[in-house]
Short mmCIF file of C-alpha atoms and ligand atoms in Angstrom, two decimals:
data_model
loop_
_atom_site.label_atom_id
_atom_site.label_comp_id
_atom_site.label_asym_id
_atom_site.label_seq_id
_atom_site.Cartn_x
_atom_site.Cartn_y
_atom_site.Cartn_z
CA MET A 41 -3.42 44.11 -5.57
CA ILE A 42 -0.90 46.23 -7.26
CA PHE A 43 1.37 46.52 -4.02
CA LYS A 44 1.48 43.29 -3.23
CA ASN A 45 4.73 42.03 -1.22
CA LYS A 46 5.87 45.56 -1.69
CA VAL A 47 7.44 47.87 1.44
CA PHE A 48 6.76 51.49 1.59
CA ILE A 49 8.53 54.15 4.05
CA ILE A 50 6.06 57.12 3.71
CA ILE A 51 7.60 60.05 5.88
CA GLY A 52 5.23 62.98 6.74
CA SER A 53 2.49 59.67 6.80
CA GLU A 54 0.06 61.75 8.81
CA GLY A 55 -0.47 64.94 6.56
CA GLN A 56 -2.84 65.25 3.42
CA ILE A 57 -0.86 63.55 1.09
CA GLY A 58 1.16 61.21 2.81
CA LYS A 59 -2.34 59.72 4.67
CA VAL A 60 -3.87 59.28 1.25
CA PHE A 61 -0.80 57.11 -0.38
CA LYS A 62 -0.52 55.27 2.73
CA GLN A 63 -4.22 54.40 2.66
CA HIS A 64 -4.05 53.37 -0.91
CA ILE A 65 -0.99 51.02 -0.68
CA LEU A 66 -2.51 49.28 2.48
CA TYR A 67 -5.66 48.80 0.64
CA ASN A 68 -3.66 47.37 -2.74
CA GLY A 69 -1.90 44.89 -0.64
CA GLY A 70 1.60 47.09 0.38
CA LYS A 71 3.04 47.15 3.86
CA VAL A 72 3.86 50.67 5.17
CA CYS A 73 6.09 51.70 7.55
CA SER A 74 4.59 55.47 8.62
CA VAL A 75 7.04 58.22 9.76
CA ASP A 76 5.70 61.30 11.32
CA ILE A 77 6.40 63.79 14.23
CA LEU A 78 3.19 63.87 15.01
CA ARG A 79 1.95 61.57 17.53
CA THR A 80 -0.74 59.23 15.59
CA GLU A 81 -3.96 57.56 17.28
CA LYS A 82 -3.68 54.12 15.50
CA LYS A 83 -1.61 51.12 16.55
CA SER A 84 0.69 49.38 14.54
CA ASN A 85 -0.55 46.09 12.91
CA LYS A 86 0.93 42.98 10.68
CA ASN A 87 0.84 45.46 7.26
CA GLU A 88 1.25 49.05 8.82
CA PHE A 89 3.88 50.31 12.15
CA TYR A 90 4.50 54.11 12.94
CA ILE A 91 7.37 55.47 14.18
CA LYS A 92 7.01 58.96 15.60
CA THR A 93 10.38 61.03 14.94
CA ASN A 94 11.45 63.97 13.83
CA ILE A 95 13.26 63.27 9.91
CA THR A 96 15.60 66.39 10.54
CA ASN A 97 18.02 64.19 12.56
CA LEU A 98 20.26 61.76 10.76
CA LYS A 99 20.24 59.09 13.19
CA ASN A 100 16.36 58.83 12.68
CA ILE A 101 16.74 58.28 9.22
CA LYS A 102 18.72 55.33 9.76
CA LYS A 103 16.42 54.18 12.60
CA ILE A 104 13.61 54.10 9.78
CA LEU A 105 15.18 52.34 7.43
CA ASP A 106 16.91 49.59 9.75
CA LYS A 107 13.40 49.11 11.94
CA THR A 108 11.59 48.32 8.48
CA LYS A 109 14.17 46.14 7.19
CA LYS A 110 14.06 44.23 10.43
CA LEU A 111 10.55 43.84 10.11
CA TYR A 112 9.58 43.51 6.49
CA LYS A 113 12.79 41.73 4.99
CA LYS A 114 13.25 44.57 2.72
CA ILE A 115 12.46 47.96 1.00
CA ASP A 116 11.27 49.03 -2.15
CA CYS A 117 10.07 52.53 -2.16
CA VAL A 118 10.57 55.70 0.08
CA ILE A 119 8.35 58.51 -0.08
CA ASN A 120 9.00 61.82 1.50
CA CYS A 121 6.08 63.92 1.83
CA SER A 122 7.14 65.38 5.41
CA TYR A 123 7.78 69.29 5.24
CA PRO A 124 8.70 71.27 8.26
CA LYS A 125 6.38 74.58 8.92
CA LEU A 126 7.16 75.90 12.04
CA ASN A 127 9.92 78.38 11.04
CA GLN A 128 8.79 79.78 7.93
CA SER A 129 8.44 83.21 7.39
CA LYS A 130 4.79 84.64 8.08
CA ASN A 131 4.53 87.54 5.43
CA LEU A 132 6.81 89.52 3.02
CA ASN A 133 8.01 91.69 5.39
CA SER A 134 8.98 89.34 8.17
CA ILE A 135 11.82 87.71 6.46
CA ASN A 136 14.10 86.45 9.65
CA PHE A 137 17.57 85.45 8.79
CA LYS A 138 17.75 82.31 11.24
CA LYS A 139 14.14 81.22 10.44
CA VAL A 140 15.02 81.29 6.65
CA THR A 141 18.46 79.25 7.44
CA ARG A 142 16.56 77.12 9.78
CA ASN A 143 13.85 76.43 7.53
CA ILE A 144 15.83 75.62 4.44
CA SER A 145 18.31 73.35 6.85
CA ASP A 146 15.79 71.18 8.10
CA HIS A 147 14.10 70.77 4.51
CA LEU A 148 16.86 70.48 2.07
CA GLY A 149 19.16 68.74 4.65
CA SER A 150 16.46 65.88 5.59
CA ASN A 151 15.96 65.18 1.82
CA ILE A 152 20.00 65.12 1.01
CA VAL A 153 20.62 62.60 3.89
CA LEU A 154 17.95 60.87 3.70
CA CYS A 155 18.60 60.29 -0.30
CA LYS A 156 22.01 59.72 0.07
CA ILE A 157 21.43 56.98 2.96
CA THR A 158 18.44 55.38 1.56
CA ALA A 159 20.49 55.30 -2.12
CA ASP A 160 23.44 53.41 -0.05
CA PHE A 161 20.81 51.09 1.46
CA PHE A 162 19.41 50.63 -2.17
CA LYS A 163 22.85 49.86 -3.46
CA LYS A 164 23.21 47.36 -1.10
CA GLN A 165 20.12 45.15 -1.58
CA GLY A 166 20.15 45.72 -5.05
CA HIS A 167 17.02 47.77 -6.07
CA GLY A 168 15.05 50.66 -4.75
CA ASN A 169 12.67 53.91 -5.66
CA ILE A 170 12.91 57.13 -3.84
CA ILE A 171 10.53 60.02 -4.59
CA LEU A 172 10.49 63.53 -3.08
CA PHE A 173 7.89 66.38 -2.90
CA SER A 174 8.85 69.20 -4.97
CA SER A 175 5.86 71.51 -5.75
CA ILE A 176 4.67 74.18 -8.55
CA GLN A 177 6.85 76.65 -6.88
CA GLY A 178 9.86 74.20 -7.54
CA VAL A 179 9.69 75.53 -11.51
CA MET A 180 8.08 78.86 -10.64
CA PRO A 181 7.26 81.34 -8.41
CA PRO A 182 4.38 81.97 -6.56
CA LYS A 183 1.80 84.05 -8.18
CA PHE A 184 1.49 86.68 -6.23
CA GLU A 185 -1.67 88.50 -7.27
CA HIS A 186 -3.56 85.28 -5.98
CA TYR A 187 -3.19 86.08 -2.49
CA GLU A 188 -4.22 89.85 -2.48
CA ASN A 189 -6.76 90.32 0.01
CA THR A 190 -6.11 87.08 1.65
CA ASN A 191 -4.12 86.03 5.11
CA MET A 192 -2.75 83.51 2.90
CA TYR A 193 1.44 84.11 1.54
CA SER A 194 3.98 81.96 0.10
CA PRO A 195 7.19 82.50 1.92
CA ILE A 196 10.75 82.83 -0.22
CA GLU A 197 12.04 79.67 1.26
CA TYR A 198 9.47 77.50 -0.24
CA THR A 199 10.49 78.44 -3.28
CA ALA A 200 14.16 78.14 -2.84
CA ASN A 201 13.45 74.65 -0.79
CA LYS A 202 11.22 73.03 -3.93
CA HIS A 203 13.65 74.42 -6.69
CA ALA A 204 16.23 72.83 -5.02
CA ILE A 205 14.81 69.48 -4.54
CA VAL A 206 14.73 69.10 -8.35
CA GLY A 207 18.16 69.41 -7.85
CA ILE A 208 19.07 66.96 -5.52
CA VAL A 209 17.29 64.24 -7.57
CA LYS A 210 19.17 64.66 -10.76
CA TYR A 211 22.28 64.90 -8.49
CA TYR A 212 21.37 61.88 -6.51
CA ALA A 213 19.80 60.02 -9.54
CA LYS A 214 22.85 60.48 -11.43
CA LEU A 215 25.43 58.85 -8.75
CA TYR A 216 23.25 56.27 -8.24
CA GLY A 217 20.96 55.23 -11.01
CA LYS A 218 23.11 52.71 -12.37
CA PHE A 219 22.60 50.40 -9.40
CA ASN A 220 19.02 50.11 -10.35
CA ILE A 221 17.99 52.98 -8.07
CA ASN A 222 15.37 55.31 -9.12
CA ILE A 223 15.07 58.70 -7.63
CA ASN A 224 12.38 61.49 -9.11
CA SER A 225 10.30 64.27 -7.28
CA ILE A 226 6.77 65.01 -7.62
CA SER A 227 5.45 68.92 -8.40
CA PRO A 228 1.39 69.17 -7.21
CA GLY A 229 -0.28 71.93 -7.70
CA GLY A 230 -1.81 73.24 -4.53
CA ILE A 231 -4.15 70.86 -2.60
CA LYS A 232 -7.73 71.69 -1.61
CA ASN A 233 -7.77 71.98 2.19
CA ASN A 234 -10.65 75.29 3.33
CA GLN A 235 -9.04 77.80 1.45
CA ASN A 236 -9.93 81.15 0.89
CA LYS A 237 -12.81 81.55 -1.64
CA ASN A 238 -11.42 84.32 -3.83
CA PHE A 239 -8.10 82.37 -3.51
CA LEU A 240 -9.37 79.60 -5.18
CA LYS A 241 -11.36 81.24 -7.77
CA LYS A 242 -8.27 82.95 -8.84
CA TYR A 243 -6.05 79.76 -8.53
CA LYS A 244 -8.45 78.08 -10.70
CA SER A 245 -8.50 80.85 -13.10
CA SER A 246 -4.99 79.69 -13.83
CA CYS A 247 -5.68 76.24 -14.28
CA LEU A 248 -7.33 74.36 -17.51
CA GLN A 249 -10.24 72.25 -15.75
CA LYS A 250 -10.21 71.32 -12.06
CA GLY A 251 -8.01 74.36 -10.18
CA MET A 252 -6.90 73.13 -6.69
CA LEU A 253 -6.29 69.55 -6.70
CA ASP A 254 -7.43 66.58 -4.54
CA ALA A 255 -4.46 64.46 -2.73
CA LYS A 256 -6.14 61.63 -4.52
CA ASP A 257 -5.32 63.32 -7.93
CA LEU A 258 -1.56 62.26 -6.89
CA ILE A 259 -2.23 58.69 -6.45
CA SER A 260 -1.36 57.37 -10.49
CA THR A 261 1.83 59.11 -10.38
CA MET A 262 3.20 57.72 -7.43
CA GLU A 263 1.97 54.38 -8.82
CA TYR A 264 3.72 54.84 -11.78
CA LEU A 265 7.01 56.23 -10.01
CA SER A 266 7.40 53.30 -7.65
CA ASP A 267 7.19 50.49 -9.86
CA ASP A 268 8.87 49.13 -12.78
CA ARG A 269 7.34 51.01 -15.68
CA SER A 270 9.09 53.81 -15.08
CA ASN A 271 12.74 51.97 -14.78
CA VAL A 272 14.14 54.37 -17.62
CA VAL A 273 12.79 57.61 -15.69
CA ASN A 274 15.14 59.02 -13.43
CA GLY A 275 15.94 62.33 -11.85
CA GLN A 276 12.69 63.59 -12.93
CA ASN A 277 10.23 65.92 -11.50
CA LEU A 278 6.91 65.14 -12.52
CA ILE A 279 4.21 68.35 -12.69
CA VAL A 280 0.88 67.47 -11.82
CA ASP A 281 -1.21 70.70 -11.74
CA ASP A 282 -4.12 70.73 -14.03
CA GLY A 283 -1.68 73.49 -16.20
CA TRP A 284 -0.97 75.88 -13.62
CA THR A 285 2.69 76.48 -14.61
CA LEU A 286 2.04 76.37 -18.41
N1 NAD B 1736 -0.30 70.51 0.44
C1 NAD B 1736 -0.26 71.19 -1.12
O1 NAD B 1736 -0.91 72.17 -1.58
C2 NAD B 1736 1.25 71.04 -1.83
C3 NAD B 1736 1.35 71.12 -2.85
C4 NAD B 1736 2.76 71.07 -3.84
C5 NAD B 1736 3.60 70.29 -2.74
N2 NAD B 1736 3.62 70.03 -1.66
C6 NAD B 1736 4.27 69.06 -0.68
O2 NAD B 1736 3.65 68.01 -0.44
C7 NAD B 1736 4.69 67.41 0.59
C8 NAD B 1736 3.04 66.68 1.25
O3 NAD B 1736 2.13 67.92 1.29
P1 NAD B 1736 0.95 68.13 2.09
O4 NAD B 1736 0.03 68.73 2.13
O5 NAD B 1736 0.83 66.48 2.60
O6 NAD B 1736 1.68 68.54 3.66
P2 NAD B 1736 1.79 68.33 5.28
O7 NAD B 1736 1.60 69.74 5.86
O8 NAD B 1736 -0.18 67.98 5.09
O9 NAD B 1736 1.98 66.95 5.72
C9 NAD B 1736 3.46 67.12 5.88
C10 NAD B 1736 3.89 66.11 7.05
O10 NAD B 1736 4.98 65.96 7.58
C11 NAD B 1736 4.96 65.86 9.18
N3 NAD B 1736 6.14 66.50 9.44
C12 NAD B 1736 6.78 67.48 9.40
N4 NAD B 1736 8.09 67.98 9.64
C13 NAD B 1736 8.21 66.57 9.97
C14 NAD B 1736 9.70 66.04 10.08
N5 NAD B 1736 10.96 66.69 10.95
N6 NAD B 1736 9.61 64.61 10.39
C15 NAD B 1736 9.00 64.21 10.24
N7 NAD B 1736 7.53 64.38 9.83
C16 NAD B 1736 7.62 65.33 9.47
C17 NAD B 1736 3.71 66.86 9.49
O11 NAD B 1736 3.45 66.37 10.76
C18 NAD B 1736 3.07 66.45 8.38
O12 NAD B 1736 1.96 65.30 9.21
C19 NAD B 1736 5.37 68.63 1.00
O13 NAD B 1736 6.75 68.42 0.62
C20 NAD B 1736 4.58 69.57 0.56
O14 NAD B 1736 5.64 70.64 0.42
C21 NAD B 1736 2.39 70.08 -1.05
#
């Protein structure tokens, strides 16, 4: 029961990665506040409760922390797996100023405010971990050739957002690290989700063994970053990508 008596907040809990993390933490004895903009069919129970809310609003972030603290008395780790997809550009020729700025302010604004408010909370509490999500595209641009002859596309704002997450983590780790607070990010490779076969094949050719990942491939990294083994790992971006970035 590695998560016994541990309290997590998982934002984006109904997405591919959030869902797998949440199930793993609950299975291993932890308690989870699940946060997502989507309505969930499941009901809250003594180890998990749901908050349907939009993370891009400052007041909502405060409410999530207050509610979790009230219910479970403490918070050990906050993981942000959310990504606002609504305003992304659809292709290279459809860059729209309003959409780009909205997408960037939604993702970066919410991560910055989340870090600041949560780190202030953890400072009073005396400890805590924050894990944000960057991406392989937070350290490299897309391999555009992989997208040829598919209807898939990776927009500039995704690369910009994910590079910036790496900076946000360093900034806040340096400010708050001395208060027993660890702030790191995970940069996964692509997660399998019924992608186009040609794309999968080309993608795999840039990797070492597996190619695209399963969300469960990230569990051990999350475990490590959320417990004492990583106490001296702070402000880092852990790349988990089967060698895509090499
Ligand atoms: N899936 C991948 O291939 C991949 C690869 C690298 C990095 N990432 C990053 O990892 C993180 C998790 O990815 P995922 O695949 O689980 O994403 P996902 O799209 O499957 O899930 C994201 C969840 O966040 C929720 N969400 C979106 N906007 C929200 C908001 N404003 N407030 C609250 N919840 C909101 C969505 O409803 C969704 O359930 C993301 O930051 C993503 O960019 C994903």
